[in-house]
CSV table of C-alpha atoms in Angstrom, one decimal:
chain,number,residue,atom,x,y,z
A,1,MET,CA,-257.2,-12.6,-22.1
A,2,LYS,CA,-254.0,-14.1,-23.6
A,3,LYS,CA,-254.9,-17.6,-22.4
A,4,THR,CA,-258.4,-17.3,-23.9
A,5,SER,CA,-257.0,-16.1,-27.2
A,6,MET,CA,-254.5,-18.9,-27.3
A,7,ILE,CA,-257.2,-21.5,-26.7
A,8,SER,CA,-259.4,-20.0,-29.4
A,9,LYS,CA,-256.5,-20.2,-31.9
A,10,ILE,CA,-255.8,-23.9,-30.9
A,11,LEU,CA,-259.5,-24.7,-31.3
A,12,ILE,CA,-259.4,-23.3,-34.8
A,13,ILE,CA,-256.0,-24.7,-35.8
A,14,VAL,CA,-256.4,-28.3,-34.6
A,15,PRO,CA,-259.6,-29.1,-36.5
A,16,THR,CA,-258.2,-27.4,-39.6
A,17,VAL,CA,-255.0,-29.5,-39.4
A,18,LEU,CA,-257.0,-32.7,-38.9
A,19,ILE,CA,-259.2,-31.9,-41.9
A,20,LEU,CA,-256.1,-31.3,-44.0
A,21,LEU,CA,-254.5,-34.5,-42.8
A,22,ALA,CA,-257.7,-36.5,-43.6
A,23,MET,CA,-257.7,-35.0,-47.1
A,24,VAL,CA,-254.1,-36.0,-47.7
A,25,ILE,CA,-254.8,-39.6,-46.5
A,26,ILE,CA,-257.9,-39.8,-48.7
A,27,ILE,CA,-256.0,-38.5,-51.8
A,28,ALA,CA,-253.0,-40.9,-51.1
A,29,THR,CA,-255.2,-44.0,-50.7
A,30,SER,CA,-257.5,-43.2,-53.6
A,31,SER,CA,-254.7,-42.8,-56.1
A,32,GLY,CA,-253.6,-46.4,-55.7
A,33,ASN,CA,-250.1,-47.7,-55.6
A,34,PRO,CA,-248.8,-48.1,-59.1
A,35,SER,CA,-246.1,-50.7,-58.2
A,36,LYS,CA,-248.7,-52.8,-56.3
A,37,VAL,CA,-251.2,-52.4,-59.2
A,38,LEU,CA,-248.4,-53.5,-61.7
A,39,GLU,CA,-247.8,-56.5,-59.5
A,40,ALA,CA,-251.5,-57.4,-59.8
A,41,ALA,CA,-251.5,-56.7,-63.5
A,42,ILE,CA,-248.7,-59.1,-64.6
A,43,PRO,CA,-250.4,-62.4,-63.6
A,44,LEU,CA,-253.7,-61.1,-65.1
A,45,VAL,CA,-252.0,-60.4,-68.4
A,46,GLU,CA,-250.4,-63.9,-68.3
A,47,SER,CA,-253.8,-65.5,-67.5
A,48,ASN,CA,-255.4,-63.4,-70.3
A,49,PHE,CA,-252.9,-64.7,-72.8
A,50,ASP,CA,-253.5,-68.3,-71.6
A,51,ALA,CA,-257.3,-67.8,-72.0
A,52,VAL,CA,-256.7,-66.2,-75.5
A,53,THR,CA,-254.8,-69.3,-76.4
A,54,TYR,CA,-257.5,-71.7,-75.2
A,55,TYR,CA,-260.5,-69.8,-76.5
A,56,LYS,CA,-259.4,-67.8,-79.5
A,57,ILE,CA,-256.1,-68.9,-81.2
A,58,ALA,CA,-256.0,-72.6,-80.4
A,59,GLN,CA,-257.5,-75.0,-77.9
A,60,LEU,CA,-256.5,-77.2,-75.0
A,61,PRO,CA,-254.8,-80.3,-76.3
A,62,PRO,CA,-256.9,-83.4,-76.7
A,63,LYS,CA,-256.2,-86.7,-75.0
A,64,SER,CA,-254.5,-89.1,-77.3
A,65,GLU,CA,-256.9,-91.3,-79.3
A,66,ALA,CA,-255.5,-94.4,-77.5
A,67,GLU,CA,-256.8,-93.0,-74.2
A,68,PHE,CA,-260.5,-92.7,-75.1
A,69,SER,CA,-263.3,-93.9,-77.4
A,70,TYR,CA,-265.1,-91.4,-79.6
A,71,ASP,CA,-268.3,-93.3,-78.8
A,72,ASP,CA,-268.2,-92.2,-75.2
A,73,TYR,CA,-268.4,-88.5,-76.1
A,74,PRO,CA,-270.9,-86.3,-78.0
A,75,GLU,CA,-270.3,-86.0,-81.7
A,76,GLY,CA,-267.6,-83.4,-82.6
A,77,THR,CA,-266.1,-83.4,-79.2
A,78,VAL,CA,-263.1,-84.9,-77.5
A,79,PRO,CA,-261.8,-85.1,-73.9
A,80,CYS,CA,-258.9,-82.7,-73.2
A,81,ALA,CA,-255.6,-83.9,-72.0
A,82,THR,CA,-255.0,-83.3,-68.3
A,83,THR,CA,-251.7,-81.6,-68.8
A,84,VAL,CA,-253.1,-78.1,-68.3
A,85,PHE,CA,-256.4,-78.6,-66.4
A,86,SER,CA,-257.7,-81.8,-64.9
A,87,SER,CA,-261.3,-80.6,-64.8
A,88,TYR,CA,-263.7,-78.1,-66.1
A,89,SER,CA,-263.8,-76.4,-62.7
A,90,GLN,CA,-260.1,-75.6,-62.9
A,91,LEU,CA,-260.6,-73.9,-66.3
A,92,GLU,CA,-263.6,-72.0,-64.8
A,93,THR,CA,-261.4,-70.9,-61.9
A,94,LEU,CA,-258.8,-69.4,-64.3
A,95,ILE,CA,-261.4,-67.5,-66.2
A,96,ASN,CA,-263.3,-66.3,-63.0
A,97,ASN,CA,-260.0,-65.2,-61.4
A,98,THR,CA,-259.0,-63.2,-64.5
A,99,TYR,CA,-262.1,-61.4,-65.8
A,100,THR,CA,-265.1,-59.5,-64.3
A,101,PRO,CA,-268.2,-61.8,-63.8
A,102,VAL,CA,-269.9,-60.6,-67.0
A,103,THR,CA,-266.9,-61.2,-69.2
A,104,ALA,CA,-266.1,-64.5,-67.5
A,105,GLN,CA,-269.6,-65.7,-68.1
A,106,MET,CA,-269.4,-64.7,-71.8
A,107,ILE,CA,-266.1,-66.5,-72.2
A,108,LEU,CA,-267.2,-69.7,-70.4
A,109,SER,CA,-270.5,-69.8,-72.4
A,110,SER,CA,-268.8,-69.3,-75.8
A,111,GLU,CA,-269.7,-71.8,-78.5
A,112,VAL,CA,-268.2,-73.5,-81.6
A,113,ASN,CA,-270.8,-74.3,-84.3
A,114,GLY,CA,-273.6,-74.1,-81.7
A,115,SER,CA,-271.9,-76.4,-79.1
A,116,PRO,CA,-270.0,-75.2,-76.0
A,117,ARG,CA,-266.3,-74.7,-76.6
A,118,TYR,CA,-265.5,-76.4,-73.3
A,119,PHE,CA,-267.7,-78.5,-71.0
A,120,ASP,CA,-267.8,-81.1,-68.4
A,121,HIS,CA,-268.9,-84.6,-69.5
A,122,ASN,CA,-269.1,-87.2,-66.7
A,123,GLY,CA,-266.4,-85.4,-64.7
A,124,VAL,CA,-264.1,-85.0,-67.7
A,125,LEU,CA,-263.1,-81.7,-69.3
A,126,CYS,CA,-264.1,-81.9,-73.0
A,127,LYS,CA,-263.9,-79.5,-75.9
A,128,THR,CA,-265.8,-79.1,-79.2
A,129,ILE,CA,-263.3,-79.5,-82.0
A,130,ALA,CA,-262.5,-76.2,-83.8
A,131,PRO,CA,-259.9,-75.1,-86.3
A,132,THR,CA,-256.8,-73.3,-85.0
A,133,ASP,CA,-256.2,-69.7,-86.0
A,134,THR,CA,-252.9,-69.8,-87.7
A,135,SER,CA,-253.0,-66.2,-88.8
A,136,TYR,CA,-252.4,-64.8,-85.3
A,137,ASN,CA,-249.3,-62.6,-85.5
A,138,LYS,CA,-248.6,-61.8,-81.8
A,139,ASP,CA,-245.8,-63.5,-79.8
A,140,PHE,CA,-246.9,-63.9,-76.2
A,141,SER,CA,-243.6,-65.5,-75.2
A,142,THR,CA,-242.2,-62.1,-74.3
A,143,TYR,CA,-243.8,-58.8,-73.6
A,144,THR,CA,-243.7,-55.8,-71.3
A,145,VAL,CA,-246.5,-54.5,-69.0
A,146,ALA,CA,-247.1,-51.0,-67.7
A,147,VAL,CA,-250.0,-49.4,-65.9
A,148,ALA,CA,-251.4,-45.9,-66.2
A,149,ASN,CA,-254.3,-43.9,-64.8
A,150,VAL,CA,-254.1,-45.9,-61.6
A,151,SER,CA,-256.7,-45.4,-58.9
A,152,SER,CA,-257.9,-47.5,-56.0
A,153,LYS,CA,-260.7,-49.0,-58.2
A,154,SER,CA,-259.2,-49.2,-61.8
A,155,ALA,CA,-256.1,-48.9,-63.9
A,156,ASP,CA,-255.2,-49.0,-67.6
A,157,VAL,CA,-252.8,-51.9,-68.5
A,158,ILE,CA,-250.6,-51.4,-71.5
A,159,VAL,CA,-248.9,-54.5,-72.9
A,160,THR,CA,-246.3,-54.2,-75.6
A,161,VAL,CA,-246.2,-57.5,-77.6
A,162,PRO,CA,-243.7,-58.4,-80.3
A,163,LEU,CA,-245.1,-59.4,-83.7
A,164,LYS,CA,-243.9,-62.6,-85.3
A,165,ASN,CA,-243.1,-60.7,-88.5
A,166,GLY,CA,-241.2,-57.9,-86.7
A,167,GLY,CA,-242.2,-54.8,-84.8
A,168,THR,CA,-244.4,-54.5,-81.8
A,169,GLU,CA,-248.0,-53.8,-81.0
A,170,GLU,CA,-249.5,-52.2,-77.9
A,171,LEU,CA,-252.5,-53.9,-76.4
A,172,ARG,CA,-254.7,-51.9,-73.9
A,173,MET,CA,-256.6,-53.6,-71.1
A,174,LYS,CA,-258.8,-52.1,-68.3
A,175,MET,CA,-258.3,-53.6,-64.9
A,176,VAL,CA,-260.9,-53.0,-62.1
A,177,LYS,CA,-261.0,-53.8,-58.4
A,178,SER,CA,-263.6,-56.2,-57.3
A,179,GLY,CA,-263.6,-56.5,-53.6
A,180,GLU,CA,-259.9,-57.2,-52.8
A,181,LYS,CA,-258.9,-58.6,-56.2
A,182,TRP,CA,-258.2,-57.0,-59.5
A,183,LEU,CA,-259.9,-58.4,-62.7
A,184,LEU,CA,-259.8,-57.5,-66.4
A,185,GLU,CA,-262.9,-56.1,-68.0
A,186,GLU,CA,-262.4,-58.0,-71.3
A,187,MET,CA,-260.3,-60.5,-73.1
A,188,VAL,CA,-257.7,-58.7,-75.1
A,189,TYR,CA,-255.6,-60.3,-77.9
């Protein structure tokens, strides 16, 4: 009788312990690892600021006029210097590795006066000439990054950026997991 009672208790206890252990593992893995998520956020923030510079505040630098003829390019456009990207596909890679597919497509298809902001012309990265936004007040040369609300599929990214005229501003970004890589849901500046 004692042996049967002991086996009955074991048969009840072991599955219960296994269920509890499984729940602990699920909770631990679903919450995400904040330090790993922060490690993923920092290069995304840097790439976001690069993209903001290329698409919102300024543009990629043009080749010097001695290196090309305006007649070889569509009106209002110039080839970009190869100091940052040597091809349009490299620019595409930066954008596609930084933002979700919907946002990346929106950025890559952005226009200036009805013409594509950046495009490939006979294998050369080109841009439509646009004015620079000199009113932009944030200084991307130094900033701090933090993450909050971390899960295995998403996290909030908080970036504190100094302002050129003093003080700081907090920018909030949403980072989501796509397969094995993290991406930003939108361009933030």
